[in-house]
Short mmCIF file of C-alpha atoms in Angstrom, two decimals:
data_model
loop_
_atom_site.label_atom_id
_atom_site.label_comp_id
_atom_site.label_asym_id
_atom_site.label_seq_id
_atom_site.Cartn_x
_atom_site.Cartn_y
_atom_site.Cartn_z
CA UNK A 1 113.17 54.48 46.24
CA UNK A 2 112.24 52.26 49.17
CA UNK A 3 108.43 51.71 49.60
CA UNK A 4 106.29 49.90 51.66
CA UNK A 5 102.43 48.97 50.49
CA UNK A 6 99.83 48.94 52.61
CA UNK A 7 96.37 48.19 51.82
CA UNK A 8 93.32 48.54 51.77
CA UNK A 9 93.53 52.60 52.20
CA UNK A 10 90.17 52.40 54.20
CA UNK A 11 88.13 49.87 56.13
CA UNK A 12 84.78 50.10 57.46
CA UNK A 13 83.67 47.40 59.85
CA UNK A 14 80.52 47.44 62.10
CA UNK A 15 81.63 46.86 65.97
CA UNK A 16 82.05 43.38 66.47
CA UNK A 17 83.49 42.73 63.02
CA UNK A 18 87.28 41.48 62.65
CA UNK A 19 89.64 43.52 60.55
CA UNK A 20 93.20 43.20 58.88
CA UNK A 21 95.62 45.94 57.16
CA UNK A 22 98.81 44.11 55.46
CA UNK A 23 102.02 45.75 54.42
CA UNK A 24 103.67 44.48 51.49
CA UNK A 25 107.81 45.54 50.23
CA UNK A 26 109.64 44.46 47.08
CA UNK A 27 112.83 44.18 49.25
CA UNK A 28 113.37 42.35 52.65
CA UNK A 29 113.24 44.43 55.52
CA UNK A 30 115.33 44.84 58.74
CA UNK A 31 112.20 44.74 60.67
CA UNK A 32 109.18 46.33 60.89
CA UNK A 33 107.04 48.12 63.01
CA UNK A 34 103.31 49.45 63.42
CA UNK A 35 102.05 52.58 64.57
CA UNK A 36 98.02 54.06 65.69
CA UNK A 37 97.06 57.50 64.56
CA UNK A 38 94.03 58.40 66.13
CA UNK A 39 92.06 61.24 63.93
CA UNK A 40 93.36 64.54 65.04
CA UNK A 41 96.39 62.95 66.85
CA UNK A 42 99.91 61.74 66.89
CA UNK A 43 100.93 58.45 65.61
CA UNK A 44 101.88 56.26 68.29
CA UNK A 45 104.43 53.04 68.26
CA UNK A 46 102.17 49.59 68.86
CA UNK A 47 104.90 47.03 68.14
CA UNK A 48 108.04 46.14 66.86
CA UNK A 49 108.53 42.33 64.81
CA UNK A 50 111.94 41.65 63.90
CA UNK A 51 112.27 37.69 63.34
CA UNK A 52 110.64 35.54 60.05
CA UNK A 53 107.65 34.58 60.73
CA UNK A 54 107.19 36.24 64.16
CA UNK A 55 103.86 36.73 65.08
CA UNK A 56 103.13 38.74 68.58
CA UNK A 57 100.07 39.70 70.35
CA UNK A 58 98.65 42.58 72.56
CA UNK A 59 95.10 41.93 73.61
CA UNK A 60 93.11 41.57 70.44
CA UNK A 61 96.00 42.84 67.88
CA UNK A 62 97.79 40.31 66.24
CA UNK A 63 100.77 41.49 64.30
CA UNK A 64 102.81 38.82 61.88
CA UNK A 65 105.93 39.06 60.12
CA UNK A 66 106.62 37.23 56.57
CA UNK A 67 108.62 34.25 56.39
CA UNK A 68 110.78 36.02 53.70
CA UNK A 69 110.34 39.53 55.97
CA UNK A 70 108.96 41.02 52.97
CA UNK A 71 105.41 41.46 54.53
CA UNK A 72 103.28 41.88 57.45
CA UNK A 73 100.22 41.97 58.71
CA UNK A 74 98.26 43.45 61.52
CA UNK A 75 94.79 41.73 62.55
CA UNK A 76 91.99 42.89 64.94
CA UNK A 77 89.03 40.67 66.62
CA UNK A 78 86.06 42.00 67.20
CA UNK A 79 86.33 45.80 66.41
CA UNK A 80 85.49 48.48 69.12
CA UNK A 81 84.98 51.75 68.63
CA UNK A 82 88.07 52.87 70.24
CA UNK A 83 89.99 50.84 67.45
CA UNK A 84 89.32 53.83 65.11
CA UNK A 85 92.47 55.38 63.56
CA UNK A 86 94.81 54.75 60.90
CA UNK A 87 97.19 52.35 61.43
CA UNK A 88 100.65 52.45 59.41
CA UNK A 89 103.40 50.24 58.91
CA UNK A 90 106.99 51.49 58.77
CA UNK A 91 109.83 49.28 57.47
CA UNK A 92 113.31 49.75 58.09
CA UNK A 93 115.57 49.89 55.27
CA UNK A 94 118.02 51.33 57.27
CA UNK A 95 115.70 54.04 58.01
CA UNK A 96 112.37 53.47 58.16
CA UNK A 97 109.79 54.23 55.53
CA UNK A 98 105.92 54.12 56.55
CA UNK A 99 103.41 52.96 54.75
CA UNK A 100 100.37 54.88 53.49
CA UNK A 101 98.40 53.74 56.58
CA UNK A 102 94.98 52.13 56.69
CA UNK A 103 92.19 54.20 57.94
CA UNK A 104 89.59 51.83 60.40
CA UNK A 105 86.47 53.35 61.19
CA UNK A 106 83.88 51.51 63.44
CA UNK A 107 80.40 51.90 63.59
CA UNK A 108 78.81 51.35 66.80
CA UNK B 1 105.80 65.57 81.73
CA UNK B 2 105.55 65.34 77.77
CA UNK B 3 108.13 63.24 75.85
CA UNK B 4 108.32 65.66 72.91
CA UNK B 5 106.58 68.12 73.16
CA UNK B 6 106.68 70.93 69.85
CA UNK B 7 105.46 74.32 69.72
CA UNK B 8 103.87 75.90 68.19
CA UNK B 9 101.01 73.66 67.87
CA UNK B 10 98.98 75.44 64.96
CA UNK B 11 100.91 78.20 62.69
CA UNK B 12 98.46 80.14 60.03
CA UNK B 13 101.12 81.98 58.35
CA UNK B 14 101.31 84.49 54.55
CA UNK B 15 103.11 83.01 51.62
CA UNK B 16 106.68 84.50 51.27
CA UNK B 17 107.04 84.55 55.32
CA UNK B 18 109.42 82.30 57.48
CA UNK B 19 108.85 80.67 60.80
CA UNK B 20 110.04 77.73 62.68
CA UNK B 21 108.88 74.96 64.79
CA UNK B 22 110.48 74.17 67.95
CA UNK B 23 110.74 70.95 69.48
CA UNK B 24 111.94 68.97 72.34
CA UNK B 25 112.59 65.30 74.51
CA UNK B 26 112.61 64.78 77.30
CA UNK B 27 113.48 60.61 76.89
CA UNK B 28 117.46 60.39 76.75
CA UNK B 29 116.98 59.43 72.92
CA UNK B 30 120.04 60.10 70.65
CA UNK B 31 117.79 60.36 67.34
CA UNK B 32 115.16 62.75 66.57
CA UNK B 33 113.26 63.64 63.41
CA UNK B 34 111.19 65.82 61.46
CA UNK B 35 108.63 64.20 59.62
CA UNK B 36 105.85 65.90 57.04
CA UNK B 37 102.45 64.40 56.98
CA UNK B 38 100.11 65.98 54.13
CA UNK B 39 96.34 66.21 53.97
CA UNK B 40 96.52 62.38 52.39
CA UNK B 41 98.18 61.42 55.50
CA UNK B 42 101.32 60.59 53.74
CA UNK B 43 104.32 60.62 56.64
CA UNK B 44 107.11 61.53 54.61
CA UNK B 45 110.67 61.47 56.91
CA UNK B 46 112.26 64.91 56.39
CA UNK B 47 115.49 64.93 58.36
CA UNK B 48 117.27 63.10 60.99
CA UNK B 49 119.83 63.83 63.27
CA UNK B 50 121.68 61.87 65.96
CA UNK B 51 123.41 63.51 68.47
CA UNK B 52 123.64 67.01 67.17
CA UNK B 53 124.57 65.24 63.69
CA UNK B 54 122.67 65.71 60.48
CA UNK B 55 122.32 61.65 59.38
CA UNK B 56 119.46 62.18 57.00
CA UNK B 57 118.37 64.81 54.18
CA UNK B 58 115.74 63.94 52.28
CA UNK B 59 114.88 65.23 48.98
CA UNK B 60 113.20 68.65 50.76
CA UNK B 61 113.80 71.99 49.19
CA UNK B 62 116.47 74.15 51.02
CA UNK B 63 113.73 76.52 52.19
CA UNK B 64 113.67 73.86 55.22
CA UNK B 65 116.78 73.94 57.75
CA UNK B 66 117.09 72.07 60.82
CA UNK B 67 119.35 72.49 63.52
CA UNK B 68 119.87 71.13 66.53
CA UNK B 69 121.70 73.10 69.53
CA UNK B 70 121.76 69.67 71.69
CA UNK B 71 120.50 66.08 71.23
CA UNK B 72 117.19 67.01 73.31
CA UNK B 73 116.08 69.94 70.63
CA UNK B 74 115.46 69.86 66.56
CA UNK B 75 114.32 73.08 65.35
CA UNK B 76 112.90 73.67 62.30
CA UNK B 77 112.91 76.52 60.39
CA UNK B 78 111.34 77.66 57.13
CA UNK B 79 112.01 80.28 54.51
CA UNK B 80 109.59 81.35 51.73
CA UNK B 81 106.96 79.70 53.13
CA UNK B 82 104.61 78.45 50.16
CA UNK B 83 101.07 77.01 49.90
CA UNK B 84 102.46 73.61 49.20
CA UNK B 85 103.83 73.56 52.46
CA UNK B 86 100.52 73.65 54.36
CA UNK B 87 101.02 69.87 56.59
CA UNK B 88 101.19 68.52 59.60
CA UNK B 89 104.79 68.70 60.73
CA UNK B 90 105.44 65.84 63.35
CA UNK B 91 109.20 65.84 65.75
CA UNK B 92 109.87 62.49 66.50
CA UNK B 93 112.76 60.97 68.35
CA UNK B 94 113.70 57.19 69.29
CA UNK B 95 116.70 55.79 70.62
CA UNK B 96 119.70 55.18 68.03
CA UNK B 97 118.52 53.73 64.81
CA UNK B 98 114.91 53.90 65.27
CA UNK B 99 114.68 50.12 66.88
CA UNK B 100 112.43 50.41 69.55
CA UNK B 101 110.07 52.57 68.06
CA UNK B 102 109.83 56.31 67.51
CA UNK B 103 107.87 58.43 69.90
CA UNK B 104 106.26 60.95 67.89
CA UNK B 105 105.03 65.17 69.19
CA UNK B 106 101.62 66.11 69.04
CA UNK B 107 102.40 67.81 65.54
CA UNK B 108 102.35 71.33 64.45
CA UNK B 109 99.65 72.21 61.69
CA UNK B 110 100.96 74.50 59.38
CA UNK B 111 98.76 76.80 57.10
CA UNK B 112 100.00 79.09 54.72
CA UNK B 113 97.54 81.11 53.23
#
């Protein structure tokens, strides 16, 4: 079936510290988007990227898209505390699969 | 007011009984969902419909059957409940397609004991 990779599966960064989750499919995707689960809570939609090579910002979140739209990426500078969560990917292949999600933690 | 809003929001439930999960929107969107997210935090897409119509059906045991009386509700309902189906059960909805991003309930934790 459809799959999207996303690694690493955790990532702990002291507060300050920059960190990056990439998502990785065998087939090109439609687009692709990102999502925040904070522990205990609900994922919620960050960002949609939908052209090659797109790259977008919001604050200090960086999200790319892969020339062949085959992979993304999602980047953080300088870490806060309120960055922790797991962050997925979902890819559309005409519905959207997500990703096993990356769990950030932050220590202050 | 809540975009989707499910209820209830924890269910501790006997193996062999059935319940459902109710849930709602309150955005306009023609799509909504019913995703499963296990203890590994997998988010596994269980069913879909779009406008009242059943558009996907995962590989998910008939013991789980959705329905939908209007495009603002998806209802899910479960027979012969089993420990395996201890989750987090997430409604989602989005406008047609999923483009734009899905906006997701506040879950319903499920344990069957």
């Amino acid at each position: 079936g459809q799959q999207v990779m996303q690694i690493p599966q955790y990532q702990h960064v002291q507060e300050g510290e920059d960190f990056t989750t990439y998502c990785n499919s065998s087939t090109t995707l439609s687009n692709i988007q990102w999502y925040k689960q904070r522990p205990g809570g609900h994922p919620v939609f960050l960002i949609q990227l939908v052209k090659s090579g797109e790259v977008k910002k919001q604050k200090r979140l960086t999200f790319q898209f892969g020339e062949a739209k085959k992979n993304s990426s999602l980047h953080i500078t300088a870490t806060q505390t309120t960055d922790v969560g797991t962050y997925f990917c979902a890819g559309d292949f005409n519905k959207f699969y997500f990703g096993s999600g990356t769990k950030l933690n932050v220590k202050p | 007011d809540t975009a989707v809003s499910q209820t209830p929001k924890y269910l501790v439930t006997q193996m062999g009984n059935d319940k459902s999960i109710k849930c709602e929107q309150n955005l306009g969107h023609d799509t909504m969902y019913w995703y499963k997210q296990d203890s590994k935090k997998f988010l596994k897409i269980m069913f879909s419909y779009n406008n009242k119509e059943l558009i996907i059906n995962e590989t998910v045991p008939n013991r789980f059957s959705p329905k939908s009386p209007d495009k603002a509700h998806l209802n899910l309902h479960i027979n012969s409940l089993e420990l395996g189906d201890s989750a987090v059960y997430f409604c989602a909805s989005s406008p047609r397609g999923g483009n734009y991003g899905y906006t997701f309930g506040s879950g319903t934790r499920l344990t069957v004991v």
